[in-house]
Amino acid sequence: MAKSKSKKIHVFKRFKKKKKKEKVETEMETQLQQPLKTVEDLHQEVDEVAQAMHQNLVKIRDREGKLETLMDKGERLEEGANQFAVMTSKARRKMWLREHR
């Protein structure tokens, strides 16, 4: 039984390799069959890419602004938390002194 399983797997691997080879060949054939792009087509593609890059830059700038705002809020929250900690420790000491007098 062990031989038949290994033989089946071996045959399957060969089939898989053949299929990959055929797929690559068909992709190459379709690329060769497509007409060559004209200069105008290339200019249009370049314009589309440039437009996409511009949009990405705008998004990055917006994200940067949002991050700065978030950082400011975080810093203010941290300062508030520190002040709260100081005030609570002072209040705790006061209450302890009142109880022990």
mmCIF file of the C-alpha atoms, coordinates in Angstrom:
data_MODEL
# 
_entry.id   MODEL 
# 
loop_
_atom_site.group_PDB 
_atom_site.id 
_atom_site.type_symbol 
_atom_site.label_atom_id 
_atom_site.label_alt_id 
_atom_site.label_comp_id 
_atom_site.label_asym_id 
_atom_site.label_entity_id 
_atom_site.label_seq_id 
_atom_site.pdbx_PDB_ins_code 
_atom_site.Cartn_x 
_atom_site.Cartn_y 
_atom_site.Cartn_z 
_atom_site.occupancy 
_atom_site.B_iso_or_equiv 
_atom_site.pdbx_formal_charge 
_atom_site.auth_seq_id 
_atom_site.auth_comp_id 
_atom_site.auth_asym_id 
_atom_site.auth_atom_id 
_atom_site.pdbx_PDB_model_num 
ATOM 1   C CA . MET A 1 1   ? 0.000  0.000  0.000   1.00 0.00 ? 1   MET A CA 1 
ATOM 2   C CA . ALA A 1 2   ? 2.791  2.427  0.808   1.00 0.00 ? 2   ALA A CA 1 
ATOM 3   C CA . LYS A 1 3   ? 4.188  2.064  -2.719  1.00 0.00 ? 3   LYS A CA 1 
ATOM 4   C CA . SER A 1 4   ? 0.871  2.877  -4.399  1.00 0.00 ? 4   SER A CA 1 
ATOM 5   C CA . LYS A 1 5   ? 0.372  6.051  -2.350  1.00 0.00 ? 5   LYS A CA 1 
ATOM 6   C CA . SER A 1 6   ? 3.878  7.312  -3.047  1.00 0.00 ? 6   SER A CA 1 
ATOM 7   C CA . LYS A 1 7   ? 3.462  6.506  -6.720  1.00 0.00 ? 7   LYS A CA 1 
ATOM 8   C CA . LYS A 1 8   ? 0.193  8.462  -6.893  1.00 0.00 ? 8   LYS A CA 1 
ATOM 9   C CA . ILE A 1 9   ? 1.787  11.461 -5.189  1.00 0.00 ? 9   ILE A CA 1 
ATOM 10  C CA . HIS A 1 10  ? 4.757  11.300 -7.553  1.00 0.00 ? 10  HIS A CA 1 
ATOM 11  C CA . VAL A 1 11  ? 2.450  11.239 -10.611 1.00 0.00 ? 11  VAL A CA 1 
ATOM 12  C CA . PHE A 1 12  ? 0.440  14.131 -9.194  1.00 0.00 ? 12  PHE A CA 1 
ATOM 13  C CA . LYS A 1 13  ? 3.599  16.205 -8.699  1.00 0.00 ? 13  LYS A CA 1 
ATOM 14  C CA . ARG A 1 14  ? 4.578  15.637 -12.324 1.00 0.00 ? 14  ARG A CA 1 
ATOM 15  C CA . PHE A 1 15  ? 1.099  16.660 -13.491 1.00 0.00 ? 15  PHE A CA 1 
ATOM 16  C CA . LYS A 1 16  ? 1.248  19.775 -11.344 1.00 0.00 ? 16  LYS A CA 1 
ATOM 17  C CA . LYS A 1 17  ? 4.617  20.793 -12.826 1.00 0.00 ? 17  LYS A CA 1 
ATOM 18  C CA . LYS A 1 18  ? 3.282  20.263 -16.353 1.00 0.00 ? 18  LYS A CA 1 
ATOM 19  C CA . LYS A 1 19  ? 0.241  22.397 -15.640 1.00 0.00 ? 19  LYS A CA 1 
ATOM 20  C CA . LYS A 1 20  ? 2.422  25.269 -14.347 1.00 0.00 ? 20  LYS A CA 1 
ATOM 21  C CA . LYS A 1 21  ? 4.559  25.089 -17.480 1.00 0.00 ? 21  LYS A CA 1 
ATOM 22  C CA . GLU A 1 22  ? 1.492  25.208 -19.712 1.00 0.00 ? 22  GLU A CA 1 
ATOM 23  C CA . LYS A 1 23  ? 0.106  28.174 -17.799 1.00 0.00 ? 23  LYS A CA 1 
ATOM 24  C CA . VAL A 1 24  ? 3.331  30.156 -18.241 1.00 0.00 ? 24  VAL A CA 1 
ATOM 25  C CA . GLU A 1 25  ? 3.392  29.340 -21.941 1.00 0.00 ? 25  GLU A CA 1 
ATOM 26  C CA . THR A 1 26  ? -0.218 30.474 -22.447 1.00 0.00 ? 26  THR A CA 1 
ATOM 27  C CA . GLU A 1 27  ? 0.458  33.729 -20.581 1.00 0.00 ? 27  GLU A CA 1 
ATOM 28  C CA . MET A 1 28  ? 3.452  34.408 -22.802 1.00 0.00 ? 28  MET A CA 1 
ATOM 29  C CA . GLU A 1 29  ? 1.395  33.690 -25.930 1.00 0.00 ? 29  GLU A CA 1 
ATOM 30  C CA . THR A 1 30  ? -1.353 36.104 -24.871 1.00 0.00 ? 30  THR A CA 1 
ATOM 31  C CA . GLN A 1 31  ? 1.230  38.804 -24.185 1.00 0.00 ? 31  GLN A CA 1 
ATOM 32  C CA . LEU A 1 32  ? 2.712  38.295 -27.641 1.00 0.00 ? 32  LEU A CA 1 
ATOM 33  C CA . GLN A 1 33  ? -0.722 38.434 -29.280 1.00 0.00 ? 33  GLN A CA 1 
ATOM 34  C CA . GLN A 1 34  ? -1.616 41.770 -27.700 1.00 0.00 ? 34  GLN A CA 1 
ATOM 35  C CA . PRO A 1 35  ? -0.811 44.734 -29.918 1.00 0.00 ? 35  PRO A CA 1 
ATOM 36  C CA . LEU A 1 36  ? 2.032  46.956 -28.841 1.00 0.00 ? 36  LEU A CA 1 
ATOM 37  C CA . LYS A 1 37  ? 0.975  49.996 -26.862 1.00 0.00 ? 37  LYS A CA 1 
ATOM 38  C CA . THR A 1 38  ? 1.148  53.337 -28.560 1.00 0.00 ? 38  THR A CA 1 
ATOM 39  C CA . VAL A 1 39  ? 2.890  56.351 -27.115 1.00 0.00 ? 39  VAL A CA 1 
ATOM 40  C CA . GLU A 1 40  ? -0.497 57.898 -26.315 1.00 0.00 ? 40  GLU A CA 1 
ATOM 41  C CA . ASP A 1 41  ? -1.495 54.794 -24.346 1.00 0.00 ? 41  ASP A CA 1 
ATOM 42  C CA . LEU A 1 42  ? 1.750  54.981 -22.404 1.00 0.00 ? 42  LEU A CA 1 
ATOM 43  C CA . HIS A 1 43  ? 1.219  58.700 -21.703 1.00 0.00 ? 43  HIS A CA 1 
ATOM 44  C CA . GLN A 1 44  ? -2.281 57.918 -20.445 1.00 0.00 ? 44  GLN A CA 1 
ATOM 45  C CA . GLU A 1 45  ? -0.950 55.208 -18.136 1.00 0.00 ? 45  GLU A CA 1 
ATOM 46  C CA . VAL A 1 46  ? 1.732  57.550 -16.820 1.00 0.00 ? 46  VAL A CA 1 
ATOM 47  C CA . ASP A 1 47  ? -0.915 60.211 -16.153 1.00 0.00 ? 47  ASP A CA 1 
ATOM 48  C CA . GLU A 1 48  ? -3.065 57.682 -14.287 1.00 0.00 ? 48  GLU A CA 1 
ATOM 49  C CA . VAL A 1 49  ? -0.122 56.589 -12.151 1.00 0.00 ? 49  VAL A CA 1 
ATOM 50  C CA . ALA A 1 50  ? 0.848  60.200 -11.441 1.00 0.00 ? 50  ALA A CA 1 
ATOM 51  C CA . GLN A 1 51  ? -2.736 60.953 -10.422 1.00 0.00 ? 51  GLN A CA 1 
ATOM 52  C CA . ALA A 1 52  ? -2.818 57.942 -8.098  1.00 0.00 ? 52  ALA A CA 1 
ATOM 53  C CA . MET A 1 53  ? 0.478  59.010 -6.540  1.00 0.00 ? 53  MET A CA 1 
ATOM 54  C CA . HIS A 1 54  ? -0.851 62.538 -6.006  1.00 0.00 ? 54  HIS A CA 1 
ATOM 55  C CA . GLN A 1 55  ? -3.951 61.142 -4.287  1.00 0.00 ? 55  GLN A CA 1 
ATOM 56  C CA . ASN A 1 56  ? -1.727 58.973 -2.082  1.00 0.00 ? 56  ASN A CA 1 
ATOM 57  C CA . LEU A 1 57  ? 0.346  61.999 -1.083  1.00 0.00 ? 57  LEU A CA 1 
ATOM 58  C CA . VAL A 1 58  ? -2.818 63.911 -0.146  1.00 0.00 ? 58  VAL A CA 1 
ATOM 59  C CA . LYS A 1 59  ? -3.969 60.965 1.943   1.00 0.00 ? 59  LYS A CA 1 
ATOM 60  C CA . ILE A 1 60  ? -0.579 60.785 3.671   1.00 0.00 ? 60  ILE A CA 1 
ATOM 61  C CA . ARG A 1 61  ? -0.737 64.502 4.514   1.00 0.00 ? 61  ARG A CA 1 
ATOM 62  C CA . ASP A 1 62  ? -4.244 64.082 5.925   1.00 0.00 ? 62  ASP A CA 1 
ATOM 63  C CA . ARG A 1 63  ? -3.150 61.075 7.965   1.00 0.00 ? 63  ARG A CA 1 
ATOM 64  C CA . GLU A 1 64  ? -0.153 63.003 9.263   1.00 0.00 ? 64  GLU A CA 1 
ATOM 65  C CA . GLY A 1 65  ? -2.418 65.823 10.440  1.00 0.00 ? 65  GLY A CA 1 
ATOM 66  C CA . LYS A 1 66  ? -4.704 63.366 12.172  1.00 0.00 ? 66  LYS A CA 1 
ATOM 67  C CA . LEU A 1 67  ? -1.737 61.699 13.865  1.00 0.00 ? 67  LEU A CA 1 
ATOM 68  C CA . GLU A 1 68  ? -0.463 65.040 15.133  1.00 0.00 ? 68  GLU A CA 1 
ATOM 69  C CA . THR A 1 69  ? -3.901 65.846 16.551  1.00 0.00 ? 69  THR A CA 1 
ATOM 70  C CA . LEU A 1 70  ? -4.031 62.443 18.196  1.00 0.00 ? 70  LEU A CA 1 
ATOM 71  C CA . MET A 1 71  ? -0.570 62.923 19.689  1.00 0.00 ? 71  MET A CA 1 
ATOM 72  C CA . ASP A 1 72  ? -1.586 66.318 21.109  1.00 0.00 ? 72  ASP A CA 1 
ATOM 73  C CA . LYS A 1 73  ? -4.707 64.820 22.664  1.00 0.00 ? 73  LYS A CA 1 
ATOM 74  C CA . GLY A 1 74  ? -2.634 61.992 24.135  1.00 0.00 ? 74  GLY A CA 1 
ATOM 75  C CA . GLU A 1 75  ? -0.144 64.420 25.648  1.00 0.00 ? 75  GLU A CA 1 
ATOM 76  C CA . ARG A 1 76  ? -2.941 66.511 27.173  1.00 0.00 ? 76  ARG A CA 1 
ATOM 77  C CA . LEU A 1 77  ? -4.551 63.396 28.567  1.00 0.00 ? 77  LEU A CA 1 
ATOM 78  C CA . GLU A 1 78  ? -1.226 62.307 30.073  1.00 0.00 ? 78  GLU A CA 1 
ATOM 79  C CA . GLU A 1 79  ? -0.747 65.722 31.696  1.00 0.00 ? 79  GLU A CA 1 
ATOM 80  C CA . GLY A 1 80  ? -4.275 65.560 33.096  1.00 0.00 ? 80  GLY A CA 1 
ATOM 81  C CA . ALA A 1 81  ? -3.640 62.077 34.443  1.00 0.00 ? 81  ALA A CA 1 
ATOM 82  C CA . ASN A 1 82  ? -0.422 63.234 36.120  1.00 0.00 ? 82  ASN A CA 1 
ATOM 83  C CA . GLN A 1 83  ? -2.209 66.189 37.723  1.00 0.00 ? 83  GLN A CA 1 
ATOM 84  C CA . PHE A 1 84  ? -4.980 63.865 38.877  1.00 0.00 ? 84  PHE A CA 1 
ATOM 85  C CA . ALA A 1 85  ? -2.419 61.512 40.440  1.00 0.00 ? 85  ALA A CA 1 
ATOM 86  C CA . VAL A 1 86  ? -0.766 64.402 42.297  1.00 0.00 ? 86  VAL A CA 1 
ATOM 87  C CA . MET A 1 87  ? -4.099 65.752 43.549  1.00 0.00 ? 87  MET A CA 1 
ATOM 88  C CA . THR A 1 88  ? -5.280 62.330 44.727  1.00 0.00 ? 88  THR A CA 1 
ATOM 89  C CA . SER A 1 89  ? -2.048 61.679 46.606  1.00 0.00 ? 89  SER A CA 1 
ATOM 90  C CA . LYS A 1 90  ? -2.379 65.097 48.322  1.00 0.00 ? 90  LYS A CA 1 
ATOM 91  C CA . ALA A 1 91  ? -5.994 64.375 49.192  1.00 0.00 ? 91  ALA A CA 1 
ATOM 92  C CA . ARG A 1 92  ? -5.051 60.942 50.530  1.00 0.00 ? 92  ARG A CA 1 
ATOM 93  C CA . ARG A 1 93  ? -2.365 62.462 52.779  1.00 0.00 ? 93  ARG A CA 1 
ATOM 94  C CA . LYS A 1 94  ? -4.806 65.095 54.050  1.00 0.00 ? 94  LYS A CA 1 
ATOM 95  C CA . MET A 1 95  ? -7.387 62.475 54.887  1.00 0.00 ? 95  MET A CA 1 
ATOM 96  C CA . TRP A 1 96  ? -4.787 60.301 56.609  1.00 0.00 ? 96  TRP A CA 1 
ATOM 97  C CA . LEU A 1 97  ? -3.614 63.262 58.711  1.00 0.00 ? 97  LEU A CA 1 
ATOM 98  C CA . ARG A 1 98  ? -7.196 64.108 59.705  1.00 0.00 ? 98  ARG A CA 1 
ATOM 99  C CA . GLU A 1 99  ? -7.829 60.532 60.780  1.00 0.00 ? 99  GLU A CA 1 
ATOM 100 C CA . HIS A 1 100 ? -4.634 60.316 62.854  1.00 0.00 ? 100 HIS A CA 1 
ATOM 101 C CA . ARG A 1 101 ? -4.891 63.658 64.704  1.00 0.00 ? 101 ARG A CA 1 
# 
